[in-house]
Structure formats: structure tokens, C-alpha cells
Amino acid sequence: MTRRPSTISITVPSPRPSLAPTLSARSINRRLSAIEHGNNEANTTAEHAITEEINEIKRYEDFTTIDWVQDAAHEQLRRKARRQEKAGFFEREGGIGWRRKLWESYDAGQGWIVVSIVGAAIGLNAAFLNIVTEWLSDVKLGYCTTAFYLNEQFCCWGSDEGCDEWHRWSSLWPINYVLYILFSILFVFVSAQLVRSFAPYAAGSGISEIKCIITGFVMQGFLGPWTLLIKSICLPLAIGSGLSVGKEGPSVHYAVCTGNVIARLFDKYKRNAAKMREILSATAAAGVAVAFGSPIGGVLFSLEEMSNYFPLKTMWRSYFCALVATAVLAGVNPFRTGALVMFQVKYDRDWHFFEIVFYIIIGIFGGLYGSFVMKWNLRAQAFRKKYLTKYAVLEACLLAGFTAIVCYPNMFLRIDMTEAMEILFRECEGEVKHEELCDIQHRWPMIFSLAIATILRTFLVIISYGCKVPAGIFVPSMAIGASFGRMVGIIVESIHLAFPDSSFFSTCEPDVPCITPGTYAFLGAAAALSGIMHITVSVVVIMFELTGALTYILPTMIVVGVTKAVSDRFGKGGIADRMIWFNGFPFLDNKEDHTFGVPVSQVMTSHLTLLPSSGLEIRHVEKIMTENIFQGYPVVEERGSRALVGYIGRTELRYAIDRAKRELIVPPHAKCYFTAKPERPDLSTQSTGPAVNFDDMDATRSQLSVDFSRYVDPTPISVHPRLPLETVMELFKKMGPRVVLVEYRGKLTGLVTVKDCLKYQFVAEAHDNPREDSRFAGQQERLWGIIKLAAAWVVTKISSVSKGRIKLGEQEASPQRRPPTIVEPSGLASSPATVRGDARRGVESVDGRAWEEEGMELEDHFPLTGTGGT
């Protein structure tokens, strides 16, 4: 009875006095918890600081691959360190303060802020490029007397047949012809010279490189501000010159450059490759959206063609970025017609089932066109890389001059390709710019002209795509398909007019035009685009958004389906995938299914450079790193046992050694330990104690052991030697590790990388489909000899006409050097010895630069034969 009152008096105090003890207890508890976990927080902060320093070093390593598994682990460590740093500032009296709520809201919405800013910038840039491109295309033909900066459409606003304010440069057509050629050469010269001098990466389309960058391949400067600036300046010049190149592929490149430049202003994206990958995928969608005026098609294009990792969050951000970009473009309204692109059309007629036969013909043409262009363009690229690297500007100028000479006489080749598609897509009823296109009297001349335009444009695309100016292949392919489709439409219309009472045309109404040739041009453009890129769903949606005609979705699907079937018969992958293979980028396409039927042990590298977990001196480690160029080393307990301990990257090991020398001043004979143990004898003294961890900054010259265990990845991905190679390739595609170790019963037997998988894939494909490339190499040699003879003849004639006053220096042809590819363009794998030898000399790159020793061939993979048991 005496204990009960005392218990009650302690445990049930009055409410008001209890507040102070409760707050005091919470404060004491928080302080005790901070003391208890102080070491863990300090270790986390130190680990975070080291990780950030190593990532900063890796940021400058060109032609390496991001390890997405390590990147995810670093992001978790980064978040933990950030929470600990902000804990004291955000938490007040044990609760979450308003500052933390505000900061969390900003952090959660930062992604939407970035994609909004990026989308607006892409829309403004697209509007600027559209306006400048149209003016440059028209200034070759004439000028506006009221305002020189106006193109023909704005100068003659409201008139489809020209006006008095728009003047040709001369009343004589030969003078106009010469000026047309000179303007084309001038535009291309400026564009190629700027690209060569300031941003070599601005040349070409950029889609194949962006696909590799999104998968984790590092190409420093490819998405930088200089590339963005030069691409935006030179793209209108290249398009305005009349070259058979388009702006839609480069639109994706400058859009992704915009996203990269803006996102790097935010620390959240600058230090996180996975977050940056989301922005790049979203901006790729916005680039296609502004190029075609198709936001949904842009999102599907990014999903189908660009990204190998496309979660729901990325899809929403891609949609929002494309929406903002197209909204800004529509607000600027560059064409003053309300249309986002010039070749937008509307169809109000229905189609007939008998036309499916002709739709199938158009689909077959699309598949054959894509296969033909890809085959011969790759041969042209091989010739360009082998012989014309030193003459990039001259080559572009000659191409522009030849294109202008050939295209000026043809009405469909003379004008800009987007304007040509606008004319070809239109129906014959209403206002038509070129009445000859719909005139019955000129039907067969139009068919002949369209056939010539199709053939010449195809040839020009083959030789032009890949020259050293910003160049895409979307619109040229669509223009080729449109000219072929319009030709088929006119032929079908002629057949109907010749046999109107045939049962084949029984579904046609009597007083309504039965055949609409413009729809055939529209379907031909879809077929050619699908054939050259090997994309299906996104093409259907893009073409639907261009026309807004629900009735033509089924014909478009039929045409694209037939094109896809024919294209797959001649090979997998579009022009972007073929360029990835040609340039030798380490890229595994997740759309491809392989059935090799071999275990990973047949592909792995079995002769490895290993590091024992203890006893190795620093000078020996540095010698190992000097003697090879591997990007990482497995760590084993002992060389003889090969019991796997972990894996350490080259950058981490180099950083650890440099830091130990700088802060601990260790001698070269100091022992390295790659595993942390509770106690280890210190060779510098007679006492026993733990090995020196150089985060404790007690620098002394007497330290003879140093602990590298924190830089070792103790849990690398490892597989069994009998695991099928296809499963290992899926690991690389889905998880994205840099290297996969192969161990059997705890012992390391080898390792495999993306490069090893690609080498085996190419060797297997070359064995199954052997090619005769010796004859093609001889043809290249003969062609180069003819070009040199022609150049020598021109130099001699110019010198004789000018009586020696004008002398053109004759340069020797550039020596043949092996391109930096994992395989040769023939599809056969390079020998490792040749690769190592070429790597030290420097090998010619796609843009004419020499890859450095840590270049693409030396990218973070191992050759098929190692250095033996080091």
C-alpha cells in the first residue's frame, strides 16, 4: 500500500509541468543518438567526399562507359550524406521544420522545372532555325524589294503565284543558275569550316551517338555548349545550301545538347548520370516534336528508337517537355499559318479498298529504298573515312556544287525539300502552287519529272549523308518517298480515267474525284521514313499528327507494316543502328534477340591481370598500371588461389595511390592492402595495430602499409561459366554493369565485357554471312585513283589558264588508318594485338581526330587476350 501512491505521483504528473521534462528528454535523446552515430555519419561524409572526387575525375574520362550499378550505389550514398548535412538545419526541436518541407518540395519539382525550361528553349531555337532556313533557301533564287530579310512566302503574303515585290537576281536564267550554285557552295563552305574549326561533333545527324550516350557511353563535348551553338548556326546553312540532308535528325541533337547544358546548371543532374539520362530521353522526344510538329510522335520515337531504359516517370517528363516545346513553337508561329511545320496538310476524302494494292507497292518501295540506301551509304562512309578525311571542307563544297548543278533544272529538286513535300501532299482541288502537277495535259511529263527526282535524290542522299556538316536523313527520305508516292498516285489516277467503268473501280462515286494523288505522296513519305529508320508505331503517329486524318491511319499502318516486313528481310536495324556498328560504339541493342547457344566461358577473357589482396607494394601496383591500359582489376586473396575478393577500377586505384602519396607520403615499397581486417602488423614499428587508413591525416614518412579496401567493390556482379551468353547480354542491357566476373566455386575464372560480347557477335555473324570485301576495296582504290587524276588535271588547267599566277597545292592522299571500331567495316573482328598497336599510335575517328590512348578502342573493356598472370 505504501508503494502505490509513490508510483502514481511519479508517473501521472500534471499536464503543464510535464512539457519541460518531455522536451528536455527529447533533446537529450537526440544528442545521445548523435553521439552514438557520430562515427557512422563521419564515415558517410568521408565516403561521400571521396566518391565525389572520383566522379569528378571520371567526368573527364572520354570514351568510357558508365557503370549504372555503381552509379545507383553512389546516388544512395549521396542522398544519405545530403540528409545528414541538412539534418541540423532542417530539424528544429526534434521535428521537421518548414525549411525542410520547402526544400523537399523544390527537390521533388526540380525535374519538372528543368524540363519546362529546356522545352521552352528548344521551341525558341526551333522557331529561329525554321525562319532562318526558309530565308536562306529562298535567297538563292531571288530577294524581296520591300525587306531583304523576308523570304518569298512572307514577301508575297497571300499570293501563291509570286508577286512583283519578289525579284529574281537577274532576268537571264544562266546568271540565276550560276548564282544559285555559288550561294550553295558559299553556305556549305561556311558551315563546314565552322564545324571543323570549333565543333567537329556538330557534323552529321547525332542520333546514333546520342543512343550510345543514353546507354552510358561517355563522349566529352558531344553535348556541350559549343556543339549546341555551332549546330544551331550551321544547320540552316547546310539546309539552305540545297544539300540532300535534313534538319530533323540534327534537331534531336541540338535538343539533347540544350537539355544537357541547362540540366548541368542544377547540381542534382550534374552529379547523377541516371537523372541526366531521364532529361536526355525527354529532350530527344522534344527534338522530334518540334521537327515534325508531333509531340506524341516524339515521345514514341524516344521510346522506340532512342532509349533502352524508359520508365513511366521518363515517359511523363518526355511528354511534358515535348508539350512545352511545341507550345512555344506554336506561340512563335514561324510560318504565320498556325502550322508547326510547312508540310502539314488536311485530307477530307475517304480511301477505297482497291487502293490497298497500290499501298502495298508503296510499302515495298519503302523497304527496298531503306535497304538500298543503307548499304551504299555505308560504303560511301567507308570511302570517306579512308580517303577524304583531310578534305572535309572541300568535299562538302564539291557536293554542294554538284547538287546545285543537278537539281536546278528539276522543279522538285530546285526548291527546299519541305516546300516540295508541301506541294506533293496537297490535293488538286483548291489553290495549287504548281498547276502542272494536276494538269491532265502534263501528266506524263510530271511522272517523268517525279521519277527523275526520286532517282537523283536517292543518289544524292547516299553520297551526302555523312559529310562534315549538320546533316539528317529524315526529310530527304520523306521527300523521296513523297515524289515516288505522288508518281504512283498520278499513274493510278490515269488508269482510272482511262478505264472508269472497270469493275476494279466500281466503288468510286460518279461525281467525286476517286483518286487523291496527294495521299499517295503522304503514304510514300511514311514508307521511306520507316524504311530508313526501321521504326513503325512512331511513324504512324507522326504522320497522323501531320494530317489529322483519322481515316488514313489504317492505310498508313498497312504501308508501314509492309515496309517493316521487307526491311527486316534485308537486315536488322535502321541507319542509326548501322552507323553505331560502323563506328564501333559499345552498344547492345535491346531490340535484338540472339541465339548463340554458347556459354559465357567461350567469350570471357581468361588471362587476367590480378591484384592480390595483401602484400603488393605500391611501386609494383604502379608498374602494373603502366604496363597495361585496362580500366579495372579483379582483386583475389592470392594469385594461386584466385579466390575472388572484389573489383577495383583503374580510376579509383590511381586516385587512392595519388592520395596516399600526397597525404601520407608513403614510400614506394609500402604494402597495399585491399581488404580491411581488424588488426594487421604495421611493418614500420614493432607494435601491432590496424593498417593505416589515410583518411586519418596523421602524415608520417614511417608508414609502410596503406589500406585501399574502401575503394574496392566487394560485391561485383559474377556469373557461372555455364551461364548462356544471351543471359549475360541481358544483364548488360538491363542492369548496365561495366564488367561481369565469371567465377566457379568461389574462384575467378575470367571476366566478360560488352566489347567481348560484341566481338563474338560480329564474328558469328560474319561466319554465318560471309562477305566479299576484297573486290569492294579494289573498287575504292580505283575510284580514288580516278579522283586524284581528275584533281591533277584541274590543277594543271587552272595553272595554265592563269599562267602560273594561281597555284593549287597538291596534297598527298591521307594514309589509310584503321578506324576506331570494335570490328572492321567488313564485320570481322580486329585482332587484339592490332588493336593495342593502333591504340598507341592513334587511330582515325569519325570526325578526323585521333583517338587518344584511352580512346574508344581502349574504352573500359579488356582485350580478348590479357597480359597473362601478372
GROMACS .gro file of C-alpha atoms in nm, residues 223-382:
model
  160
  223LEU     CA    1   2.654   1.755  -7.595
  224GLY     CA    2   2.848   2.065  -7.490
  225PRO     CA    3   2.761   2.432  -7.539
  226TRP     CA    4   3.000   2.477  -7.833
  227THR     CA    5   2.836   2.189  -8.016
  228LEU     CA    6   2.495   2.342  -7.948
  229LEU     CA    7   2.600   2.684  -8.076
  230ILE     CA    8   2.776   2.562  -8.391
  231LYS     CA    9   2.499   2.313  -8.470
  232SER     CA   10   2.235   2.587  -8.442
  233ILE     CA   11   2.434   2.820  -8.669
  234CYS     CA   12   2.548   2.568  -8.930
  235LEU     CA   13   2.228   2.366  -8.964
  236PRO     CA   14   2.033   2.642  -9.151
  237LEU     CA   15   2.336   2.697  -9.374
  238ALA     CA   16   2.358   2.328  -9.463
  239ILE     CA   17   1.985   2.300  -9.532
  240GLY     CA   18   1.973   2.629  -9.720
  241SER     CA   19   2.260   2.521  -9.944
  242GLY     CA   20   2.035   2.262 -10.104
  243LEU     CA   21   2.231   1.955  -9.999
  244SER     CA   22   2.017   1.642  -9.977
  245VAL     CA   23   2.023   1.648  -9.599
  246GLY     CA   24   1.753   1.722  -9.345
  247LYS     CA   25   1.718   1.903  -9.016
  248GLU     CA   26   1.509   1.650  -8.822
  249GLY     CA   27   1.800   1.432  -8.707
  250PRO     CA   28   2.011   1.734  -8.609
  251SER     CA   29   1.702   1.869  -8.432
  252VAL     CA   30   1.729   1.578  -8.191
  253HIS     CA   31   2.099   1.656  -8.143
  254TYR     CA   32   2.059   2.025  -8.062
  255ALA     CA   33   1.758   1.947  -7.841
  256VAL     CA   34   1.960   1.697  -7.637
  257CYS     CA   35   2.250   1.946  -7.624
  258THR     CA   36   2.008   2.206  -7.485
  259GLY     CA   37   1.888   1.964  -7.219
  260ASN     CA   38   2.243   1.869  -7.121
  261VAL     CA   39   2.366   2.229  -7.097
  262ILE     CA   40   2.068   2.352  -6.892
  263ALA     CA   41   2.041   2.045  -6.669
  264ARG     CA   42   2.407   2.071  -6.570
  265LEU     CA   43   2.329   2.404  -6.408
  266PHE     CA   44   2.143   2.202  -6.144
  267ASP     CA   45   2.358   2.003  -5.904
  268LYS     CA   46   2.100   1.723  -5.887
  269TYR     CA   47   2.155   1.639  -6.253
  270LYS     CA   48   2.519   1.734  -6.284
  271ARG     CA   49   2.628   1.465  -6.039
  272ASN     CA   50   2.378   1.193  -6.124
  273ALA     CA   51   2.408   1.013  -6.457
  274ALA     CA   52   2.077   0.830  -6.412
  275LYS     CA   53   1.887   1.157  -6.361
  276MET     CA   54   2.065   1.310  -6.658
  277ARG     CA   55   1.962   1.011  -6.868
  278GLU     CA   56   1.596   1.097  -6.800
  279ILE     CA   57   1.649   1.453  -6.922
  280LEU     CA   58   1.828   1.336  -7.237
  281SER     CA   59   1.544   1.098  -7.322
  282ALA     CA   60   1.287   1.373  -7.266
  283THR     CA   61   1.475   1.625  -7.481
  284ALA     CA   62   1.513   1.372  -7.762
  285ALA     CA   63   1.135   1.348  -7.768
  286ALA     CA   64   1.109   1.727  -7.776
  287GLY     CA   65   1.353   1.744  -8.068
  288VAL     CA   66   1.135   1.519  -8.283
  289ALA     CA   67   0.824   1.701  -8.163
  290VAL     CA   68   0.940   2.041  -8.290
  291ALA     CA   69   1.082   1.891  -8.610
  292PHE     CA   70   0.754   1.729  -8.714
  293GLY     CA   71   0.503   1.921  -8.504
  294SER     CA   72   0.421   1.592  -8.335
  295PRO     CA   73   0.453   1.580  -7.955
  296ILE     CA   74   0.306   1.232  -7.912
  297GLY     CA   75   0.510   1.103  -8.204
  298GLY     CA   76   0.821   1.249  -8.041
  299VAL     CA   77   0.756   1.060  -7.718
  300LEU     CA   78   0.701   0.736  -7.908
  301PHE     CA   79   1.015   0.797  -8.114
  302SER     CA   80   1.220   0.838  -7.796
  303LEU     CA   81   1.065   0.518  -7.660
  304GLU     CA   82   1.102   0.315  -7.980
  305GLU     CA   83   1.435   0.436  -8.114
  306MET     CA   84   1.641   0.636  -7.865
  307SER     CA   85   1.612   0.493  -7.514
  308ASN     CA   86   1.691   0.147  -7.383
  309TYR     CA   87   1.555   0.245  -7.039
  310PHE     CA   88   1.222   0.424  -7.044
  311PRO     CA   89   1.025   0.404  -6.716
  312LEU     CA   90   0.688   0.568  -6.664
  313LYS     CA   91   0.841   0.874  -6.499
  314THR     CA   92   1.063   0.934  -6.801
  315MET     CA   93   0.764   0.898  -7.033
  316TRP     CA   94   0.569   1.165  -6.844
  317ARG     CA   95   0.862   1.404  -6.847
  318SER     CA   96   0.921   1.338  -7.217
  319TYR     CA   97   0.556   1.415  -7.284
  320PHE     CA   98   0.568   1.736  -7.081
  321CYS     CA   99   0.893   1.853  -7.242
  322ALA     CA  100   0.754   1.785  -7.591
  323LEU     CA  101   0.433   1.965  -7.497
  324VAL     CA  102   0.617   2.276  -7.377
  325ALA     CA  103   0.844   2.279  -7.683
  326THR     CA  104   0.557   2.251  -7.932
  327ALA     CA  105   0.350   2.507  -7.741
  328VAL     CA  106   0.634   2.760  -7.756
  329LEU     CA  107   0.686   2.684  -8.126
  330ALA     CA  108   0.315   2.732  -8.191
  331GLY     CA  109   0.324   3.058  -7.995
  332VAL     CA  110   0.607   3.195  -8.205
  333ASN     CA  111   0.426   3.071  -8.521
  334PRO     CA  112   0.728   3.095  -8.754
  335PHE     CA  113   0.530   3.030  -9.074
  336ARG     CA  114   0.241   3.262  -8.977
  337THR     CA  115  -0.004   2.991  -9.082
  338GLY     CA  116  -0.068   2.829  -8.745
  339ALA     CA  117   0.110   2.514  -8.868
  340LEU     CA  118   0.408   2.382  -8.675
  341VAL     CA  119   0.576   2.254  -8.991
  342MET     CA  120   0.542   2.363  -9.351
  343PHE     CA  121   0.415   2.034  -9.491
  344GLN     CA  122   0.110   1.995  -9.265
  345VAL     CA  123  -0.198   1.903  -9.469
  346LYS     CA  124  -0.563   1.807  -9.419
  347TYR     CA  125  -0.748   1.536  -9.608
  348ASP     CA  126  -1.128   1.522  -9.616
  349ARG     CA  127  -1.175   1.231  -9.856
  350ASP     CA  128  -1.205   0.862  -9.783
  351TRP     CA  129  -0.997   0.586  -9.937
  352HIS     CA  130  -1.111   0.274 -10.121
  353PHE     CA  131  -1.022  -0.088 -10.060
  354PHE     CA  132  -0.892  -0.143 -10.413
  355GLU     CA  133  -0.617   0.109 -10.332
  356ILE     CA  134  -0.462  -0.136 -10.084
  357VAL     CA  135  -0.283  -0.299 -10.378
  358PHE     CA  136  -0.104   0.026 -10.453
  359TYR     CA  137  -0.042   0.089 -10.084
  360ILE     CA  138   0.142  -0.244 -10.071
  361ILE     CA  139   0.353  -0.136 -10.370
  362ILE     CA  140   0.446   0.184 -10.183
  363GLY     CA  141   0.533  -0.020  -9.873
  364ILE     CA  142   0.759  -0.249 -10.075
  365PHE     CA  143   0.931   0.056 -10.220
  366GLY     CA  144   0.992   0.192  -9.870
  367GLY     CA  145   1.161  -0.130  -9.756
  368LEU     CA  146   1.373  -0.159 -10.069
  369TYR     CA  147   1.469   0.208 -10.053
  370GLY     CA  148   1.586   0.183  -9.693
  371SER     CA  149   1.793  -0.129  -9.754
  372PHE     CA  150   1.949   0.010 -10.072
  373VAL     CA  151   2.040   0.347  -9.921
  374MET     CA  152   2.184   0.196  -9.603
  375LYS     CA  153   2.402  -0.049  -9.795
  376TRP     CA  154   2.552   0.204 -10.032
  377ASN     CA  155   2.572   0.487  -9.781
  378LEU     CA  156   2.786   0.273  -9.552
  379ARG     CA  157   3.017   0.205  -9.846
  380ALA     CA  158   3.033   0.578  -9.916
  381GLN     CA  159   3.110   0.637  -9.548
  382ALA     CA  160   3.391   0.382  -9.559
   0.00000   0.00000   0.00000
